[in-house]
Every structure is written in structure tokens, then in C-alpha cells.
mmCIF file with all atom_site columns, C-alpha atoms in Angstrom:
data_model
loop_
_atom_site.group_PDB
_atom_site.id
_atom_site.type_symbol
_atom_site.label_atom_id
_atom_site.label_alt_id
_atom_site.label_comp_id
_atom_site.label_asym_id
_atom_site.label_entity_id
_atom_site.label_seq_id
_atom_site.pdbx_PDB_ins_code
_atom_site.Cartn_x
_atom_site.Cartn_y
_atom_site.Cartn_z
_atom_site.occupancy
_atom_site.B_iso_or_equiv
_atom_site.pdbx_formal_charge
_atom_site.auth_seq_id
_atom_site.auth_comp_id
_atom_site.auth_asym_id
_atom_site.auth_atom_id
_atom_site.pdbx_PDB_model_num
ATOM 1  C CA . UNK A 1 1  ? -13.833 166.302 -51.946 1.00 0.00 ? 1  UNK A CA 1
ATOM 2  C CA . UNK A 1 2  ? -11.429 168.929 -54.424 1.00 0.00 ? 2  UNK A CA 1
ATOM 3  C CA . UNK A 1 3  ? -8.154  167.662 -52.545 1.00 0.00 ? 3  UNK A CA 1
ATOM 4  C CA . UNK A 1 4  ? -5.359  167.380 -55.004 1.00 0.00 ? 4  UNK A CA 1
ATOM 5  C CA . UNK A 1 5  ? -3.363  163.901 -54.577 1.00 0.00 ? 5  UNK A CA 1
ATOM 6  C CA . UNK A 1 6  ? 0.411   163.967 -54.650 1.00 0.00 ? 6  UNK A CA 1
ATOM 7  C CA . UNK A 1 7  ? 2.595   160.906 -55.103 1.00 0.00 ? 7  UNK A CA 1
ATOM 8  C CA . UNK A 1 8  ? 6.044   161.720 -53.396 1.00 0.00 ? 8  UNK A CA 1
ATOM 9  C CA . UNK A 1 9  ? 9.330   160.916 -51.220 1.00 0.00 ? 9  UNK A CA 1
ATOM 10 C CA . UNK A 1 10 ? 10.381  164.251 -52.104 1.00 0.00 ? 10 UNK A CA 1
ATOM 11 C CA . UNK A 1 11 ? 10.763  166.198 -48.710 1.00 0.00 ? 11 UNK A CA 1
ATOM 12 C CA . UNK A 1 12 ? 10.515  169.791 -50.323 1.00 0.00 ? 12 UNK A CA 1
ATOM 13 C CA . UNK A 1 13 ? 7.408   168.198 -52.062 1.00 0.00 ? 13 UNK A CA 1
ATOM 14 C CA . UNK A 1 14 ? 5.797   166.765 -48.754 1.00 0.00 ? 14 UNK A CA 1
ATOM 15 C CA . UNK A 1 15 ? 6.591   169.988 -46.735 1.00 0.00 ? 15 UNK A CA 1
ATOM 16 C CA . UNK A 1 16 ? 3.755   171.610 -49.290 1.00 0.00 ? 16 UNK A CA 1
ATOM 17 C CA . UNK A 1 17 ? 1.366   169.100 -48.449 1.00 0.00 ? 17 UNK A CA 1
ATOM 18 C CA . UNK A 1 18 ? -1.225  169.784 -45.716 1.00 0.00 ? 18 UNK A CA 1
ATOM 19 C CA . UNK A 1 19 ? -2.036  166.169 -44.847 1.00 0.00 ? 19 UNK A CA 1
ATOM 20 C CA . UNK A 1 20 ? 0.975   163.477 -45.644 1.00 0.00 ? 20 UNK A CA 1
ATOM 21 C CA . UNK A 1 21 ? 0.089   159.762 -45.196 1.00 0.00 ? 21 UNK A CA 1
ATOM 22 C CA . UNK A 1 22 ? 2.617   156.012 -45.574 1.00 0.00 ? 22 UNK A CA 1
ATOM 23 C CA . UNK A 1 23 ? 5.835   158.653 -46.146 1.00 0.00 ? 23 UNK A CA 1
ATOM 24 C CA . UNK A 1 24 ? 7.828   161.182 -44.669 1.00 0.00 ? 24 UNK A CA 1
ATOM 25 C CA . UNK A 1 25 ? 9.183   159.572 -41.498 1.00 0.00 ? 25 UNK A CA 1
ATOM 26 C CA . UNK A 1 26 ? 7.042   161.237 -39.097 1.00 0.00 ? 26 UNK A CA 1
ATOM 27 C CA . UNK A 1 27 ? 3.889   160.768 -36.998 1.00 0.00 ? 27 UNK A CA 1
ATOM 28 C CA . UNK A 1 28 ? 2.865   164.349 -35.836 1.00 0.00 ? 28 UNK A CA 1
ATOM 29 C CA . UNK A 1 29 ? -1.161  164.340 -35.875 1.00 0.00 ? 29 UNK A CA 1
ATOM 30 C CA . UNK A 1 30 ? -1.360  168.584 -35.092 1.00 0.00 ? 30 UNK A CA 1
ATOM 31 C CA . UNK A 1 31 ? 0.456   168.862 -38.723 1.00 0.00 ? 31 UNK A CA 1
ATOM 32 C CA . UNK A 1 32 ? -1.280  165.651 -39.951 1.00 0.00 ? 32 UNK A CA 1
ATOM 33 C CA . UNK A 1 33 ? 1.670   163.774 -40.725 1.00 0.00 ? 33 UNK A CA 1
ATOM 34 C CA . UNK A 1 34 ? 0.686   159.695 -40.437 1.00 0.00 ? 34 UNK A CA 1
ATOM 35 C CA . UNK A 1 35 ? 3.719   158.047 -41.009 1.00 0.00 ? 35 UNK A CA 1
ATOM 36 C CA . UNK A 1 36 ? 4.339   154.642 -39.394 1.00 0.00 ? 36 UNK A CA 1
ATOM 37 C CA . UNK A 1 37 ? 7.421   153.490 -40.790 1.00 0.00 ? 37 UNK A CA 1
ATOM 38 C CA . UNK A 1 38 ? 10.027  154.960 -37.975 1.00 0.00 ? 38 UNK A CA 1
ATOM 39 C CA . UNK A 1 39 ? 11.440  152.622 -35.556 1.00 0.00 ? 39 UNK A CA 1
ATOM 40 C CA . UNK A 1 40 ? 10.298  154.002 -32.457 1.00 0.00 ? 40 UNK A CA 1
ATOM 41 C CA . UNK A 1 41 ? 6.529   154.541 -33.491 1.00 0.00 ? 41 UNK A CA 1
ATOM 42 C CA . UNK A 1 42 ? 3.887   151.917 -31.903 1.00 0.00 ? 42 UNK A CA 1
ATOM 43 C CA . UNK A 1 43 ? 0.644   153.142 -31.725 1.00 0.00 ? 43 UNK A CA 1
ATOM 44 C CA . UNK A 1 44 ? -2.141  150.947 -31.340 1.00 0.00 ? 44 UNK A CA 1
ATOM 45 C CA . UNK A 1 45 ? -6.281  152.115 -31.479 1.00 0.00 ? 45 UNK A CA 1
ATOM 46 C CA . UNK A 1 46 ? -5.877  152.144 -27.918 1.00 0.00 ? 46 UNK A CA 1
ATOM 47 C CA . UNK A 1 47 ? -2.789  154.024 -27.192 1.00 0.00 ? 47 UNK A CA 1
ATOM 48 C CA . UNK A 1 48 ? -4.191  156.708 -29.384 1.00 0.00 ? 48 UNK A CA 1
ATOM 49 C CA . UNK A 1 49 ? -7.824  156.405 -28.493 1.00 0.00 ? 49 UNK A CA 1
ATOM 50 C CA . UNK A 1 50 ? -7.655  154.989 -24.820 1.00 0.00 ? 50 UNK A CA 1
ATOM 51 C CA . UNK A 1 51 ? -11.221 153.332 -24.994 1.00 0.00 ? 51 UNK A CA 1
ATOM 52 C CA . UNK A 1 52 ? -10.891 151.258 -27.535 1.00 0.00 ? 52 UNK A CA 1
ATOM 53 C CA . UNK A 1 53 ? -9.389  147.851 -26.724 1.00 0.00 ? 53 UNK A CA 1
ATOM 54 C CA . UNK A 1 54 ? -7.465  147.188 -29.958 1.00 0.00 ? 54 UNK A CA 1
ATOM 55 C CA . UNK A 1 55 ? -3.696  146.542 -29.309 1.00 0.00 ? 55 UNK A CA 1
ATOM 56 C CA . UNK A 1 56 ? -2.482  145.954 -32.806 1.00 0.00 ? 56 UNK A CA 1
ATOM 57 C CA . UNK A 1 57 ? 0.187   148.320 -34.055 1.00 0.00 ? 57 UNK A CA 1
ATOM 58 C CA . UNK A 1 58 ? -1.877  150.674 -36.359 1.00 0.00 ? 58 UNK A CA 1
ATOM 59 C CA . UNK A 1 59 ? -0.451  151.337 -40.420 1.00 0.00 ? 59 UNK A CA 1
ATOM 60 C CA . UNK A 1 60 ? -1.186  154.545 -42.055 1.00 0.00 ? 60 UNK A CA 1
ATOM 61 C CA . UNK A 1 61 ? -4.459  153.744 -42.985 1.00 0.00 ? 61 UNK A CA 1
ATOM 62 C CA . UNK A 1 62 ? -5.093  152.757 -39.340 1.00 0.00 ? 62 UNK A CA 1
ATOM 63 C CA . UNK A 1 63 ? -3.905  156.106 -38.401 1.00 0.00 ? 63 UNK A CA 1
ATOM 64 C CA . UNK A 1 64 ? -6.179  157.940 -40.834 1.00 0.00 ? 64 UNK A CA 1
ATOM 65 C CA . UNK A 1 65 ? -9.084  155.743 -39.964 1.00 0.00 ? 65 UNK A CA 1
ATOM 66 C CA . UNK A 1 66 ? -8.201  156.334 -36.179 1.00 0.00 ? 66 UNK A CA 1
ATOM 67 C CA . UNK A 1 67 ? -8.397  160.562 -36.510 1.00 0.00 ? 67 UNK A CA 1
ATOM 68 C CA . UNK A 1 68 ? -10.792 160.778 -39.648 1.00 0.00 ? 68 UNK A CA 1
ATOM 69 C CA . UNK A 1 69 ? -12.885 157.370 -39.229 1.00 0.00 ? 69 UNK A CA 1
ATOM 70 C CA . UNK A 1 70 ? -15.782 159.011 -37.155 1.00 0.00 ? 70 UNK A CA 1
ATOM 71 C CA . UNK A 1 71 ? -15.880 162.010 -39.262 1.00 0.00 ? 71 UNK A CA 1
ATOM 72 C CA . UNK A 1 72 ? -16.461 160.604 -42.282 1.00 0.00 ? 72 UNK A CA 1
ATOM 73 C CA . UNK A 1 73 ? -19.068 158.072 -41.339 1.00 0.00 ? 73 UNK A CA 1
ATOM 74 C CA . UNK A 1 74 ? -20.847 160.693 -39.550 1.00 0.00 ? 74 UNK A CA 1
ATOM 75 C CA . UNK A 1 75 ? -21.135 162.745 -43.206 1.00 0.00 ? 75 UNK A CA 1
ATOM 76 C CA . UNK A 1 76 ? -21.889 159.346 -44.767 1.00 0.00 ? 76 UNK A CA 1
ATOM 77 C CA . UNK A 1 77 ? -24.864 158.569 -42.022 1.00 0.00 ? 77 UNK A CA 1
ATOM 78 C CA . UNK A 1 78 ? -26.339 162.159 -41.937 1.00 0.00 ? 78 UNK A CA 1
ATOM 79 C CA . UNK A 1 79 ? -25.749 161.910 -37.981 1.00 0.00 ? 79 UNK A CA 1
ATOM 80 C CA . UNK A 1 80 ? -23.423 163.549 -35.494 1.00 0.00 ? 80 UNK A CA 1
ATOM 81 C CA . UNK A 1 81 ? -20.036 162.165 -35.183 1.00 0.00 ? 81 UNK A CA 1
ATOM 82 C CA . UNK A 1 82 ? -20.707 161.277 -31.376 1.00 0.00 ? 82 UNK A CA 1
ATOM 83 C CA . UNK A 1 83 ? -23.719 159.859 -32.251 1.00 0.00 ? 83 UNK A CA 1
ATOM 84 C CA . UNK A 1 84 ? -23.982 156.141 -30.899 1.00 0.00 ? 84 UNK A CA 1
ATOM 85 C CA . UNK A 1 85 ? -24.644 155.395 -34.401 1.00 0.00 ? 85 UNK A CA 1
ATOM 86 C CA . UNK A 1 86 ? -21.541 156.478 -35.754 1.00 0.00 ? 86 UNK A CA 1
ATOM 87 C CA . UNK A 1 87 ? -19.898 154.801 -32.561 1.00 0.00 ? 87 UNK A CA 1
ATOM 88 C CA . UNK A 1 88 ? -20.981 151.489 -33.414 1.00 0.00 ? 88 UNK A CA 1
ATOM 89 C CA . UNK A 1 89 ? -20.201 151.742 -37.046 1.00 0.00 ? 89 UNK A CA 1
ATOM 90 C CA . UNK A 1 90 ? -16.770 152.822 -36.384 1.00 0.00 ? 90 UNK A CA 1
ATOM 91 C CA . UNK A 1 91 ? -15.986 149.896 -33.828 1.00 0.00 ? 91 UNK A CA 1
ATOM 92 C CA . UNK A 1 92 ? -17.291 147.440 -36.241 1.00 0.00 ? 92 UNK A CA 1
ATOM 93 C CA . UNK A 1 93 ? -15.251 148.127 -38.887 1.00 0.00 ? 93 UNK A CA 1
ATOM 94 C CA . UNK A 1 94 ? -12.674 147.580 -36.754 1.00 0.00 ? 94 UNK A CA 1
ATOM 95 C CA . UNK A 1 95 ? -13.952 143.892 -35.896 1.00 0.00 ? 95 UNK A CA 1
#
């Protein structure tokens, strides 16, 4: 809610960010780095969440949805993140 959005490709600025999406050349969810442009990147929803069937290679937006979608939907719905309603809606967005 109180996030500041910074648009940059400058590595020294990206290093200071809490979360980096679609730039920076690295995919590291532990450090909240969600870029998909590396040649070695081949993740799909299924490879990151094996119980999900979708095999399409993820974009940066897909990575953000993969890691934060359930949490955001749960907040919007006022439901626990592991509720059947959140799970159903999460999957419907992907279909």
C-alpha cells in the first residue's frame, strides 16, 4: 500500500530495492527478484507449484502472480489464503 515504485535498470538502484520485477537479470524469490529474461529461465507455474498443471513459461507478471496472487486474493476476499474460495479464484484467473 505504501510502496514506492522506481523504474530503473541501474544495478546500483535495483540493489537497494525490496522487490525487483522484469529487470535485473535474476530470478531469486528468496531475495524478491522476479526477472524472466535470462536464457536459463524456463519456469512455468507447474515447475514452481507442482500441483498446478500450467506449463507455459512464465513472464515477470506470471512470477508475481505465482508468488503473491493467493495472498492478494485472500486479502481482497477476506478469506484465509488456503481457503477453497481463494484456490478456486487463483486457478480461474489462470484459465
